[in-house]
mmCIF file of C-alpha atoms in Angstrom:
data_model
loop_
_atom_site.group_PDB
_atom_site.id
_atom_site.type_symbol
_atom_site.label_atom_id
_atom_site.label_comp_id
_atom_site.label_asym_id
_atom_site.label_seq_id
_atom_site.Cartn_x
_atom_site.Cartn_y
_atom_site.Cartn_z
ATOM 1 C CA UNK A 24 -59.328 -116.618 131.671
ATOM 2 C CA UNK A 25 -61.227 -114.172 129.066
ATOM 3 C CA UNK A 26 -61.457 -113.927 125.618
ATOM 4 C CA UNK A 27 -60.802 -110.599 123.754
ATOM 5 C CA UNK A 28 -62.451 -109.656 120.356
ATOM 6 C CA UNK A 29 -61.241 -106.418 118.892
ATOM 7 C CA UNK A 30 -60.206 -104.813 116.036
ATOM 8 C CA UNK A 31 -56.843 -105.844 116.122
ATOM 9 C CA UNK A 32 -54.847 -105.520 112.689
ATOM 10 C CA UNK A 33 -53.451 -108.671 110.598
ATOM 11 C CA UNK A 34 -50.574 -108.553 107.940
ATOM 12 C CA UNK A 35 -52.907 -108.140 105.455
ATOM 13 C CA UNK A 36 -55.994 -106.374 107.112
ATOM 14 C CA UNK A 37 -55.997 -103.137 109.328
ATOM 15 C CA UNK A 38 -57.924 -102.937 112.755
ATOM 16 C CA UNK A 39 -60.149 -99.925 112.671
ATOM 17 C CA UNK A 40 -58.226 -97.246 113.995
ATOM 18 C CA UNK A 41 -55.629 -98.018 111.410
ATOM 19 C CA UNK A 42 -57.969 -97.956 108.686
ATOM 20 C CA UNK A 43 -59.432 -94.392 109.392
ATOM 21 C CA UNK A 44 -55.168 -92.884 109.706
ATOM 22 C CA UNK A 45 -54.574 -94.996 106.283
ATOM 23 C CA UNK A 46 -57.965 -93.134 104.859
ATOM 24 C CA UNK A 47 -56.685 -89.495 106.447
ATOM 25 C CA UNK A 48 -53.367 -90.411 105.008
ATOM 26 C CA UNK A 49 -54.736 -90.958 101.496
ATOM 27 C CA UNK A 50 -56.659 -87.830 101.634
ATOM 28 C CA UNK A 51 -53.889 -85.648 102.662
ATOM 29 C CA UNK A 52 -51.896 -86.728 99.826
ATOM 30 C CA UNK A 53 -54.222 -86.410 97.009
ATOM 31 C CA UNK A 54 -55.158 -83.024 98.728
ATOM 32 C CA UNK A 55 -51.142 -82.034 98.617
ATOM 33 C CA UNK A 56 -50.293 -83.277 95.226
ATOM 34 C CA UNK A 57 -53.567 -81.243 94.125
ATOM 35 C CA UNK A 58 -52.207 -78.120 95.093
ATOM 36 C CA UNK A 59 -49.013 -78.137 94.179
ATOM 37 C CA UNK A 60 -48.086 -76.912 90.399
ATOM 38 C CA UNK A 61 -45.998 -79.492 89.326
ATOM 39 C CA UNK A 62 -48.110 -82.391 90.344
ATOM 40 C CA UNK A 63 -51.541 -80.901 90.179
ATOM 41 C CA UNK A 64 -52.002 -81.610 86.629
ATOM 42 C CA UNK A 65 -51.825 -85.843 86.922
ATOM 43 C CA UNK A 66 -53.438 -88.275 88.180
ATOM 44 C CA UNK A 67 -51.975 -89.850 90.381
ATOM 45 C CA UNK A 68 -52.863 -92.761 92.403
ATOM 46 C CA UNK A 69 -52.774 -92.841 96.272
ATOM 47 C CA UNK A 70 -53.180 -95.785 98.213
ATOM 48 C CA UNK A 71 -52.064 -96.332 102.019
ATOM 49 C CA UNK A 72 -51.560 -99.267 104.222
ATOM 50 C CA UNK A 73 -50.449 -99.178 107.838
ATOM 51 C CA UNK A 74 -48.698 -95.752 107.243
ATOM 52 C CA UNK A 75 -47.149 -96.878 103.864
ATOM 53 C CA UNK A 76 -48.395 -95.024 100.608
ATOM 54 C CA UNK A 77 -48.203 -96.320 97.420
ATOM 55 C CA UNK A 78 -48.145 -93.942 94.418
ATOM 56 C CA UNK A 79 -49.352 -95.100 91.067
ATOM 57 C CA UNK A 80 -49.734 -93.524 87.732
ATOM 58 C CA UNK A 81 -47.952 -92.131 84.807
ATOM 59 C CA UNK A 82 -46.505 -88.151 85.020
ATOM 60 C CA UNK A 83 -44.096 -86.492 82.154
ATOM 61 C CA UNK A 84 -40.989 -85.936 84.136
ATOM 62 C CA UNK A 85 -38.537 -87.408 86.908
ATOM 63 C CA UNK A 86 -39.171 -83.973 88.574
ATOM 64 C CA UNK A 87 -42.068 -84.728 88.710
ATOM 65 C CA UNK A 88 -41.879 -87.943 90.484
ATOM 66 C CA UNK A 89 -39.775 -87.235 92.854
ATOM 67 C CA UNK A 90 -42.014 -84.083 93.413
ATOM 68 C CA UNK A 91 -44.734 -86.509 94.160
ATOM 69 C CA UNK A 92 -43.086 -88.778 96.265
ATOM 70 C CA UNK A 93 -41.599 -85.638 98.517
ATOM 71 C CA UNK A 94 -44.950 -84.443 99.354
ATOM 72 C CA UNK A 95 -46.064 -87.661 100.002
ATOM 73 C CA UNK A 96 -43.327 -88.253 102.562
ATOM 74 C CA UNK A 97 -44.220 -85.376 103.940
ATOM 75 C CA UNK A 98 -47.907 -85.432 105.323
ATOM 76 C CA UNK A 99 -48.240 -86.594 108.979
ATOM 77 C CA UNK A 100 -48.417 -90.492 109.508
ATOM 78 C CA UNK A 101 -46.743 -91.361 106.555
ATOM 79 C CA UNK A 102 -43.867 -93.912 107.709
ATOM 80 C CA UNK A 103 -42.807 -94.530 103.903
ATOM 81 C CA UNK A 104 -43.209 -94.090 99.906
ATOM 82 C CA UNK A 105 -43.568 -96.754 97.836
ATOM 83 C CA UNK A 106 -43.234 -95.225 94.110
ATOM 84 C CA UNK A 107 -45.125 -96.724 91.331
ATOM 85 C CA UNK A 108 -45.146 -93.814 89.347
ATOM 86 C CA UNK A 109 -43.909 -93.866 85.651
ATOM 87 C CA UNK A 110 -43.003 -91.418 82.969
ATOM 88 C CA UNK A 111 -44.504 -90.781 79.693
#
């Protein structure tokens, strides 16, 4: 019988693999919402874990959040949105 010692991930802590996805993840995001006009202008909090981002932050208009949470739900490896954000 052998023991195994990885990098496996817990309910609260990511393996290693997961944590550089989460950390391309949050990049992507805060790269998107940079460039796009309606959202560019905030800041806006990103934060991922296990494929779920988690916005955060205060914008001026519903448009604007769901703007946010759109582009969020659509970069690559994002499996869902949690939205944190509030208005003004």
């Amino acid at each position: 019988m052998g023991s195994f010692v990885g990098c496996a991930s817990t309910s609260t802590q990511e393996g290693t693999g997961e944590y550089f996805d989460d950390a391309w993840i949050t990049t992507k995001v805060k790269a998107t919402l940079a460039e796009d006009p309606l959202t560019k202008a905030y800041q806006i909090n990103v934060e991922t874990f296990k494929g779920v981002v988690q916005l955060s932050g205060f914008v001026a208009t519903q448009a604007e959040v769901n703007k946010a949470v759109e582009l969020a739900r659509g970069v690559k490896g994002v499996t869902s949105v949690k939205n944190d954000l509030r208005l003004k």
